[in-house]
mmCIF file of C-alpha atoms and ligand atoms in Angstrom:
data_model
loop_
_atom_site.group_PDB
_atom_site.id
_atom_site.type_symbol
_atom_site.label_atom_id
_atom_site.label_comp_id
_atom_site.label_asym_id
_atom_site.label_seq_id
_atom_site.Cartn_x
_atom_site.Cartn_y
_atom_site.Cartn_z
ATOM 1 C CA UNK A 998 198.651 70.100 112.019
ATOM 2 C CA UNK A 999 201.529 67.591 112.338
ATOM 3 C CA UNK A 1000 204.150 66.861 110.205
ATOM 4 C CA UNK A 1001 206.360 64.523 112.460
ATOM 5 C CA UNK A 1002 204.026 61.682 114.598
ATOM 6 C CA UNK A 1003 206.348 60.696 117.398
ATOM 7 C CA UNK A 1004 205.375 61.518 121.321
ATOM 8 C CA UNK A 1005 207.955 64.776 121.556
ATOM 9 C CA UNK A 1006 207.455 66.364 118.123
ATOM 10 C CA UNK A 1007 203.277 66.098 118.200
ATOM 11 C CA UNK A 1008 203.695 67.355 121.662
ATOM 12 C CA UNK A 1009 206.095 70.528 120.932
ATOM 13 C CA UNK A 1010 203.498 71.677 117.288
ATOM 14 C CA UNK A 1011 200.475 71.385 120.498
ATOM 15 C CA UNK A 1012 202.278 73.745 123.062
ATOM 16 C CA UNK A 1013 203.351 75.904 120.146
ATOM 17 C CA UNK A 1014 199.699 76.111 118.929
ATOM 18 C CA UNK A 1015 198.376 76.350 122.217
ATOM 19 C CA UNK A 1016 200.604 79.259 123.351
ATOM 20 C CA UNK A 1017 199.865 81.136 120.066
ATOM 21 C CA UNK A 1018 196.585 80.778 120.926
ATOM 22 C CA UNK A 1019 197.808 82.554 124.682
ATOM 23 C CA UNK A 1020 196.539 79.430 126.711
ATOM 24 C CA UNK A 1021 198.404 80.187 129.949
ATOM 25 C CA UNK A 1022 198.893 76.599 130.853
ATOM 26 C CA UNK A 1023 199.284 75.366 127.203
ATOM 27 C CA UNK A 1024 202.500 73.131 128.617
ATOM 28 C CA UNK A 1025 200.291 71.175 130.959
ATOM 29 C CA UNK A 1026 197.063 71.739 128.667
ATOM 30 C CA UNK A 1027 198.966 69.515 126.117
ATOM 31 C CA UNK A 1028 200.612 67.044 128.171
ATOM 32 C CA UNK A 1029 197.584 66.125 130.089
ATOM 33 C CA UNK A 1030 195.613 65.629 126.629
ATOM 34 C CA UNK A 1031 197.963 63.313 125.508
ATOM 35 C CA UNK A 1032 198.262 61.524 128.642
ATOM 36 C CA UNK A 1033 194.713 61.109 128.345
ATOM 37 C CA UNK A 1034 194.764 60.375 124.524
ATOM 38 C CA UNK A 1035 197.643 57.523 125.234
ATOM 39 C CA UNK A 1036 195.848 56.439 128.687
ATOM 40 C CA UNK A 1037 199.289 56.922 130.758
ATOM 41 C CA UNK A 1038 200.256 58.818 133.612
ATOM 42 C CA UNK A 1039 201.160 62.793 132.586
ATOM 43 C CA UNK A 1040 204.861 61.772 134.521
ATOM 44 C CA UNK A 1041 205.030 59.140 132.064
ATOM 45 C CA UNK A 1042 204.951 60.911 128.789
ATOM 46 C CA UNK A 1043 208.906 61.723 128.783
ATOM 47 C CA UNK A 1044 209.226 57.681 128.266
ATOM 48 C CA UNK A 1045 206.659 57.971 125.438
ATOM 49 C CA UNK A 1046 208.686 60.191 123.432
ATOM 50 C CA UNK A 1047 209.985 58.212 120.789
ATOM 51 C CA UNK A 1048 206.130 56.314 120.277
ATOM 52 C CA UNK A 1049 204.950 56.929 116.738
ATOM 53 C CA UNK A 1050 201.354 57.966 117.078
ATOM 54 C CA UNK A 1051 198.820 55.931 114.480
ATOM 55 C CA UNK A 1052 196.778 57.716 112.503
ATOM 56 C CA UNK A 1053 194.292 57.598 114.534
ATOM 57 C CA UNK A 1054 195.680 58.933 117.360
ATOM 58 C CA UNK A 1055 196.625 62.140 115.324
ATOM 59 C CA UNK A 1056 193.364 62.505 114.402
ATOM 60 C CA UNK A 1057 191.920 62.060 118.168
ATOM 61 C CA UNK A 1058 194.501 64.436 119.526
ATOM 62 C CA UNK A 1059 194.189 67.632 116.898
ATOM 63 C CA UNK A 1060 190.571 67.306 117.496
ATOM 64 C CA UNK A 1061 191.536 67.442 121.244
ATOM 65 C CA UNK A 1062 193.945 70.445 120.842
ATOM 66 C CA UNK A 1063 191.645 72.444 118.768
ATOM 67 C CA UNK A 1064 188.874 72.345 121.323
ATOM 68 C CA UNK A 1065 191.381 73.232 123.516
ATOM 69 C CA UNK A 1066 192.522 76.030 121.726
ATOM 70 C CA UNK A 1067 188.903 77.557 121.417
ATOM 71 C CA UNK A 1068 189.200 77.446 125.205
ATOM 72 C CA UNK A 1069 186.605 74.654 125.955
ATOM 73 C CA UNK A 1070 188.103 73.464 129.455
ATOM 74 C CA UNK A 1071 190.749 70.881 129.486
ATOM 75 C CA UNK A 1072 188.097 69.325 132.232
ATOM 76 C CA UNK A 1073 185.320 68.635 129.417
ATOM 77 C CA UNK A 1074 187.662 67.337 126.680
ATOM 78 C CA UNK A 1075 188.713 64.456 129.121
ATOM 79 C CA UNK A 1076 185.547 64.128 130.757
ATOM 80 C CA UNK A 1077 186.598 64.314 134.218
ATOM 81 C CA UNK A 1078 188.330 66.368 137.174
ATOM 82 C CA UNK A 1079 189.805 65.852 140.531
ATOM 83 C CA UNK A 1080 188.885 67.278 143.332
ATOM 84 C CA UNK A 1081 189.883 66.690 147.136
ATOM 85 C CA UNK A 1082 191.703 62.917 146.284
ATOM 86 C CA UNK A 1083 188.865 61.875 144.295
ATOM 87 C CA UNK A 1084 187.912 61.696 140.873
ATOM 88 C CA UNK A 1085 184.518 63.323 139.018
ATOM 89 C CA UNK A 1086 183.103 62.471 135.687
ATOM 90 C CA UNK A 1087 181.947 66.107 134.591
ATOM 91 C CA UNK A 1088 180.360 67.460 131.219
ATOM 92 C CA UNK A 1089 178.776 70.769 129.916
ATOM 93 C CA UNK A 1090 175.835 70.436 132.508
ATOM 94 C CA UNK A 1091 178.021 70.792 135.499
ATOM 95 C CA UNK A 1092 180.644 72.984 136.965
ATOM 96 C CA UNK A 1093 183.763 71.920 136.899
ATOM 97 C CA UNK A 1094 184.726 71.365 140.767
ATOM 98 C CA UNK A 1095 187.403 74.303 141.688
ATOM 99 C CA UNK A 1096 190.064 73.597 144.189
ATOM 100 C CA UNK A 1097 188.704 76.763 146.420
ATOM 101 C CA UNK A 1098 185.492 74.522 146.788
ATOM 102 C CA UNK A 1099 187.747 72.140 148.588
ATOM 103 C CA UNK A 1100 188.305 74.634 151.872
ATOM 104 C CA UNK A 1101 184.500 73.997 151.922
ATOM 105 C CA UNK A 1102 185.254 70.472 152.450
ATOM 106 C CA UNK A 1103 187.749 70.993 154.645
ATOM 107 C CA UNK A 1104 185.450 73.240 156.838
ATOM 108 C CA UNK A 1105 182.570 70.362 157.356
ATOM 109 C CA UNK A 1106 185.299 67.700 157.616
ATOM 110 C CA UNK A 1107 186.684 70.184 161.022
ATOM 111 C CA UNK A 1108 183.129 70.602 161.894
ATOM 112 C CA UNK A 1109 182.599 66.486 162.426
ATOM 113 C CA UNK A 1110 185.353 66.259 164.176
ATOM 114 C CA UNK A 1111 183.992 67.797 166.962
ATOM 115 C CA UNK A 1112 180.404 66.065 166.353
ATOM 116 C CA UNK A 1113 179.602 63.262 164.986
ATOM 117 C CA UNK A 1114 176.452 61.852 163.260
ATOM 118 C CA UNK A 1115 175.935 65.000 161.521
ATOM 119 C CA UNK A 1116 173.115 65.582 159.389
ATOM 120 C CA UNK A 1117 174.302 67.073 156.125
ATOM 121 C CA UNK A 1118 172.732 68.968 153.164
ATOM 122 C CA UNK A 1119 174.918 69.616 150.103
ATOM 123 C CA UNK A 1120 172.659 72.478 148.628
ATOM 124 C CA UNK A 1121 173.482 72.743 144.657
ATOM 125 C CA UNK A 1122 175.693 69.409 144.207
ATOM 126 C CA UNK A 1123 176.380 69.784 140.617
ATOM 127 C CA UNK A 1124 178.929 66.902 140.134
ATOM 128 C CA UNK A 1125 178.202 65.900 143.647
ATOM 129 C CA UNK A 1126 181.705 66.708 144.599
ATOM 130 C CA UNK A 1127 181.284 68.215 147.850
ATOM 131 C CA UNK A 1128 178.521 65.465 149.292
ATOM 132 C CA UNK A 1129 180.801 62.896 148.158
ATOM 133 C CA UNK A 1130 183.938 64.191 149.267
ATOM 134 C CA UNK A 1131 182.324 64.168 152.869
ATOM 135 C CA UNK A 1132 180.856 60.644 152.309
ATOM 136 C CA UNK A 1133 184.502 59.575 151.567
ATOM 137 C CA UNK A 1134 186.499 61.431 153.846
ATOM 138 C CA UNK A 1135 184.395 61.849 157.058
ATOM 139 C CA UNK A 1136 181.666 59.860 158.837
ATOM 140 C CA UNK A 1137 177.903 61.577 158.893
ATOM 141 C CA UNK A 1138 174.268 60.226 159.923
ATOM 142 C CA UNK A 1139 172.625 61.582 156.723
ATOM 143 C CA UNK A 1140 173.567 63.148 153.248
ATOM 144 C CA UNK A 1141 171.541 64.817 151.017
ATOM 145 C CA UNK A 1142 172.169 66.413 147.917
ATOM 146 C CA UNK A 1143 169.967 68.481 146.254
ATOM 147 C CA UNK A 1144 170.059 70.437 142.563
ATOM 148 C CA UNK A 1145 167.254 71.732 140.338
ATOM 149 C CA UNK A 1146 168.785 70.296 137.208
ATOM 150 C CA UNK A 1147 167.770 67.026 136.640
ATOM 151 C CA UNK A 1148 170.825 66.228 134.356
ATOM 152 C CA UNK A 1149 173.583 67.168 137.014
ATOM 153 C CA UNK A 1150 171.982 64.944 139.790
ATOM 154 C CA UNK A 1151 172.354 62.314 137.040
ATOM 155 C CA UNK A 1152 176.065 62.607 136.643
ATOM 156 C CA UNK A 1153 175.976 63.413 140.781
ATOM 157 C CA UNK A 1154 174.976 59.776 140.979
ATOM 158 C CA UNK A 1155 176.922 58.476 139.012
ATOM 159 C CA UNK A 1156 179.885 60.323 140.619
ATOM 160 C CA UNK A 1157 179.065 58.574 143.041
ATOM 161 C CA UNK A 1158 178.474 55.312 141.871
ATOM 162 C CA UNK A 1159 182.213 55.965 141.068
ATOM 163 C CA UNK A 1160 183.628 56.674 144.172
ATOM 164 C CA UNK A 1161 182.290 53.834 145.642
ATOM 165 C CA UNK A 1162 179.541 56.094 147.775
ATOM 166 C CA UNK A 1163 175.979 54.543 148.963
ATOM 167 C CA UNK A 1164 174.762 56.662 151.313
ATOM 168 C CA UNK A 1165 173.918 59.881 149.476
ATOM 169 C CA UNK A 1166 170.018 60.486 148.744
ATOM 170 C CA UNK A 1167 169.836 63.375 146.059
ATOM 171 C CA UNK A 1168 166.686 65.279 145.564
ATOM 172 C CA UNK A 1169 165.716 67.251 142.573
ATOM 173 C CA UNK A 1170 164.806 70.548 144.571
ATOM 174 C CA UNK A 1171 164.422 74.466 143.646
ATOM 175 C CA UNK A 1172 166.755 75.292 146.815
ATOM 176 C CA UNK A 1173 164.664 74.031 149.943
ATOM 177 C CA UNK A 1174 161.262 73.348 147.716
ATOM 178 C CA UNK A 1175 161.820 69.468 147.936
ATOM 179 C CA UNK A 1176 163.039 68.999 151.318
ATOM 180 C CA UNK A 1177 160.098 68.671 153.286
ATOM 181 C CA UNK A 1178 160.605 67.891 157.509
ATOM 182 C CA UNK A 1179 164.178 67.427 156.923
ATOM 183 C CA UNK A 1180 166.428 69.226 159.138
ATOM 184 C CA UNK A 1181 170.188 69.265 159.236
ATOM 185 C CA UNK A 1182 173.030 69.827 161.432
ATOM 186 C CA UNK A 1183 175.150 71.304 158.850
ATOM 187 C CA UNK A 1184 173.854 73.046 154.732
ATOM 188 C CA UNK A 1185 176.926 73.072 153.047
ATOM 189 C CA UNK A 1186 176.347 74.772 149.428
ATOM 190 C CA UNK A 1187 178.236 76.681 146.963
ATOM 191 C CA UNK A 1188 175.862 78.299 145.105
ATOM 192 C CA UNK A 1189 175.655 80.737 141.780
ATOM 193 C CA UNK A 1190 176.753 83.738 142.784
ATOM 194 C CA UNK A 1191 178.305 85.549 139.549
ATOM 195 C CA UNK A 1192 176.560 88.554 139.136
ATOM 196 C CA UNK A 1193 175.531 89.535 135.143
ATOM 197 C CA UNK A 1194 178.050 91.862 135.133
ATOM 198 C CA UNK A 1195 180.863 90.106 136.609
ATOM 199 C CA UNK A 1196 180.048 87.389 134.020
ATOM 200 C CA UNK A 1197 180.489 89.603 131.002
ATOM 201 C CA UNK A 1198 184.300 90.048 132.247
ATOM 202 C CA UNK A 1199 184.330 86.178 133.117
ATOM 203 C CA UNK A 1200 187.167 83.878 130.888
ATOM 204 C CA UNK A 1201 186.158 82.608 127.786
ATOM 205 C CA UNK A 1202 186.943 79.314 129.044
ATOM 206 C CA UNK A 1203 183.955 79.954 131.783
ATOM 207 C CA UNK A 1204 181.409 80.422 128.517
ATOM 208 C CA UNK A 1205 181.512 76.566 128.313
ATOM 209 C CA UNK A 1206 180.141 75.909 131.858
ATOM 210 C CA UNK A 1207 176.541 75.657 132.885
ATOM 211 C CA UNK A 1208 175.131 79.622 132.806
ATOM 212 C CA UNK A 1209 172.805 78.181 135.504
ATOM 213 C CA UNK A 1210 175.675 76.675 137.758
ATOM 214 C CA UNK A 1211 177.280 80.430 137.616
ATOM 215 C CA UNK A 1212 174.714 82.958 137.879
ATOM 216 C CA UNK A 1213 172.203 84.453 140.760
ATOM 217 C CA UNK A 1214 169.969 87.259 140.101
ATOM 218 C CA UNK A 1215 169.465 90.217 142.831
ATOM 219 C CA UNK A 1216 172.863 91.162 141.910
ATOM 220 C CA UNK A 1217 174.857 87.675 142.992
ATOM 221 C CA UNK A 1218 173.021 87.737 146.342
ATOM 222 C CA UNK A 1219 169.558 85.614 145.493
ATOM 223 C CA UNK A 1220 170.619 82.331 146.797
ATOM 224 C CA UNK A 1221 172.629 83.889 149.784
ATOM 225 C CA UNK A 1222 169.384 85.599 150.525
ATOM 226 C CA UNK A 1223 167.053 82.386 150.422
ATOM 227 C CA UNK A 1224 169.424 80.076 152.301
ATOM 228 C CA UNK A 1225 170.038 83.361 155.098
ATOM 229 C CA UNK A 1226 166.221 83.805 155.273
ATOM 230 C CA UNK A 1227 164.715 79.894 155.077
ATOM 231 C CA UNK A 1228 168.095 77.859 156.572
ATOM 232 C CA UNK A 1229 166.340 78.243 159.985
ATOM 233 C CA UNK A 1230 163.213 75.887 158.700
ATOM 234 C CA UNK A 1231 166.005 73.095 157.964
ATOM 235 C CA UNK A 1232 168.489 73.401 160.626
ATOM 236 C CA UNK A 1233 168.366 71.750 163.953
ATOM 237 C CA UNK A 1234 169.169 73.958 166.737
ATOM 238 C CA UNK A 1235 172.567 74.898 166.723
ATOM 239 C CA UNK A 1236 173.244 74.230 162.905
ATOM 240 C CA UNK A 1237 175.727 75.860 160.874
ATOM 241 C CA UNK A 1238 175.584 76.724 157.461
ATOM 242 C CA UNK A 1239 179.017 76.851 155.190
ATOM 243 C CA UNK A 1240 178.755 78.674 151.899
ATOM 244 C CA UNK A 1241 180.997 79.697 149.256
ATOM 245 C CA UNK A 1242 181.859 83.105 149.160
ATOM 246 C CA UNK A 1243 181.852 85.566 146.358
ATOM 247 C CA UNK A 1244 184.737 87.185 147.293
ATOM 248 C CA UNK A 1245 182.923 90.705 145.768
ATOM 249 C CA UNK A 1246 180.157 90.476 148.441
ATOM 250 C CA UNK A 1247 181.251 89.881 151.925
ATOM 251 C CA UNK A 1248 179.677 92.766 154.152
ATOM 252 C CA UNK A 1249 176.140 92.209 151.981
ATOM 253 C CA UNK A 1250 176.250 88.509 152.785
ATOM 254 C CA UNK A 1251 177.747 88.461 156.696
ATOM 255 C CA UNK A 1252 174.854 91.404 157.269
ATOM 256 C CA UNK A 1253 172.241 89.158 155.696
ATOM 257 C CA UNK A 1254 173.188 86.070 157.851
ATOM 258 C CA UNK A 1255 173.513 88.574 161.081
ATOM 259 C CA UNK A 1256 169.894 89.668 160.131
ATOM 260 C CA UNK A 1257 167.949 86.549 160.203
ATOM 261 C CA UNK A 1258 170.345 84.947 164.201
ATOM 262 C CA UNK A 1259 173.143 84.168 162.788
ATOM 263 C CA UNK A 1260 176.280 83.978 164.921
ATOM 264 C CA UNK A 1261 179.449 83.051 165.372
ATOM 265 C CA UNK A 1262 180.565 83.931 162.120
ATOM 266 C CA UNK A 1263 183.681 82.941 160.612
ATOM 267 C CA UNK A 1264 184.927 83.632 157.582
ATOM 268 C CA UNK A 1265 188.304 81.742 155.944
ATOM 269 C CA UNK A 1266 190.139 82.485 153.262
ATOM 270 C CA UNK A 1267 191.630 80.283 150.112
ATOM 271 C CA UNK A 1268 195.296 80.071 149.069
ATOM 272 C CA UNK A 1269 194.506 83.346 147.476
ATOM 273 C CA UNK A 1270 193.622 85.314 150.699
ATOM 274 C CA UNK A 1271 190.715 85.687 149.301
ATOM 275 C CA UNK A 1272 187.289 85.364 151.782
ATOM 276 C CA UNK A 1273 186.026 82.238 150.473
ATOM 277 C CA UNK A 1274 183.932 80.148 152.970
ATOM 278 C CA UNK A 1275 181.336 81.882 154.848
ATOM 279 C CA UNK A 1276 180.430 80.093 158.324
ATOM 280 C CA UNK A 1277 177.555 80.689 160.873
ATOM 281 C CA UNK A 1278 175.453 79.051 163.608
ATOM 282 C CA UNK A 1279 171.803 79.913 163.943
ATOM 283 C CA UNK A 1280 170.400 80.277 167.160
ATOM 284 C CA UNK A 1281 167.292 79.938 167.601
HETATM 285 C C1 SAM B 892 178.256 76.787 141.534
HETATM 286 S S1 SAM B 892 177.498 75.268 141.055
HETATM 287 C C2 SAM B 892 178.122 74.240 142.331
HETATM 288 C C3 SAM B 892 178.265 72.814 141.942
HETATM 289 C C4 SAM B 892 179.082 71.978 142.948
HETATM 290 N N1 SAM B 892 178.472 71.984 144.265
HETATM 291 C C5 SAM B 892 180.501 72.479 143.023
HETATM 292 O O1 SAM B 892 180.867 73.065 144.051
HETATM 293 O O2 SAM B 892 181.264 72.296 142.081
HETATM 294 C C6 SAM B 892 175.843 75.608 141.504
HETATM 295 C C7 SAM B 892 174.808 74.517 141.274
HETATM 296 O O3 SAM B 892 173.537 75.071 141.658
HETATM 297 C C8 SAM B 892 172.520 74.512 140.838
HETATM 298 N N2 SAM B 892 171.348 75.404 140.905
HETATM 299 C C9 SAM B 892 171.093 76.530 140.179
HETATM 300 N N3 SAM B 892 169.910 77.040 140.545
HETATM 301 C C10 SAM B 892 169.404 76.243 141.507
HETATM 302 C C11 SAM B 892 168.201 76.254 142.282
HETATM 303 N N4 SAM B 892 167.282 77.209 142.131
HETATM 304 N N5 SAM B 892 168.008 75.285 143.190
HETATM 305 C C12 SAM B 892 168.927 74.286 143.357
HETATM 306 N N6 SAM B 892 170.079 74.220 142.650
HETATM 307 C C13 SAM B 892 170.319 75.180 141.751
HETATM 308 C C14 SAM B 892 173.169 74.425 139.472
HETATM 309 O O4 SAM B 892 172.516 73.476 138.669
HETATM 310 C C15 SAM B 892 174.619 74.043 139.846
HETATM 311 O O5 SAM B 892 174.774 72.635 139.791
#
């Protein structure tokens, strides 16, 4: 693929490929994988330029570029993602945290401010991102992450082995199956909510990630339903619950909640203006 091996000229035959290939980000795309290739800050690069790249390298980096350029996310390549200030291992059995999750986040973090020694369930941690982003960043009683797939709690601990993070407890549950007595001030969950159709119009790139982490039967609304009809069991009192929103589903998802005493809803939107956290208080 390369027929010059300094820093600049390996980096200008990537982008070239890359854009051929219609990656929209295919500038970034490339510097980051040889940031991560060379271990060195992506702002650091333009110093690089002149570096001749051993064989080796060459090798490492095609390989790199050609996944790439079959669309596998730059997030698997490298192994890891950020999300709030933190960083998250992440492979092909978790979704790749999304910077909309981070309103999410945001919304607990506003919730403790006004409370303290919350009681938290992260419903559907995947990577763990959201549980440990509140471990880091705010301070709560409990947290407790849950997921049915055994291999994603796995990397969820190890996230947060990572990030320096103790005082998660994560239970392998089917939604609430594994929680027992436990009741919580605050479920916090993105869930799958890509309906089948939507998926069939989804990015290639989204082929890579977990089918399970993306998609919920009953037309995107089965976990919505489950956590609007059986939160009440595991919330204390005045709990809240703060979902991720398909954007697609609003009005079928605010009715549901509105159904089973739900109040106060809010609803806030990303840097998209698109509805993307879904908030509520049961009353009981
Ligand atoms: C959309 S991902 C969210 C991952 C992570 N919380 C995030 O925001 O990046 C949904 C997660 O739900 C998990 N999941 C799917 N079905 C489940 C079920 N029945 N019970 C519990 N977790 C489930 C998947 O394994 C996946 O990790």
């Amino acid at each position: 693929m390369f027929n010059k091996y300094d820093v600049f000229s390996v980096l200008e035959t990537a982008k070239k490929l890359l854009k051929f290939k219609e990656l929209p980000d295919y500038k970034s795309d490339a510097e980051v994988l040889l940031s991560f290739l060379l271990q060195i800050k992506r702002s650091r690069l333009p110093f690089a330029y002149n570096q001749i790249l051993s064989l080796n390298q060459l090798c490492q980096f095609e390989k790199y570029i050609l996944r790439r350029a079959k669309r596998e996310p730059v997030a698997y390549i490298i192994g890891h993602a950020g999300f709030m200030e933190f960083k998250f291992k992440v492979d092909k059995n978790v979704l790749i945290p999304r910077p909309e999750t981070e309103f999410l986040v945001e919304t607990v973090l506003n919730l403790a401010k006004k409370e303290t020694n919350l009681k938290i369930l992260d419903l559907c941690t995947g990577s763990g991102c959201i549980g440990i982003s509140l471990a880091k960043m705010g301070t709560f009683k409990t947290i407790i992450a849950t997921d049915i797939n055994k291999c994603a709690l796995k990397l969820a601990k190890e996230n947060a082995k990572i990030n320096g993070v103790k005082s998660i407890k994560f239970i392998e549950s089917d939604i609430f199956a594994n929680l027992q007595q436990n009741k919580f001030d605050v479920i916090v969950s993105n869930p799958p909510y890509v309906t089948q159709k939507e998926y069939l119009t989804l990015e290639k790139d989204l082929m890579y990630e977990p089918k399970l982490a993306l998609i919920a039967k009953d037309d995107g609304l089965f976990f919505y339903t489950e956590i609007a009809e059986n939160a009440k069991k595991f919330l204390n009192n005045t709990g809240y619950v703060v979902l991720e929103l398909n954007p697609n589903k609003v009005p079928q998802i605010k009715q549901m909640f509105i159904d089973n005493n739900f109040k106060e809803i809010e609803i806030i939107k990303d840097y998209l203006s698109l509805p993307r956290v879904f908030k509520a208080k049961i009353f009981v």
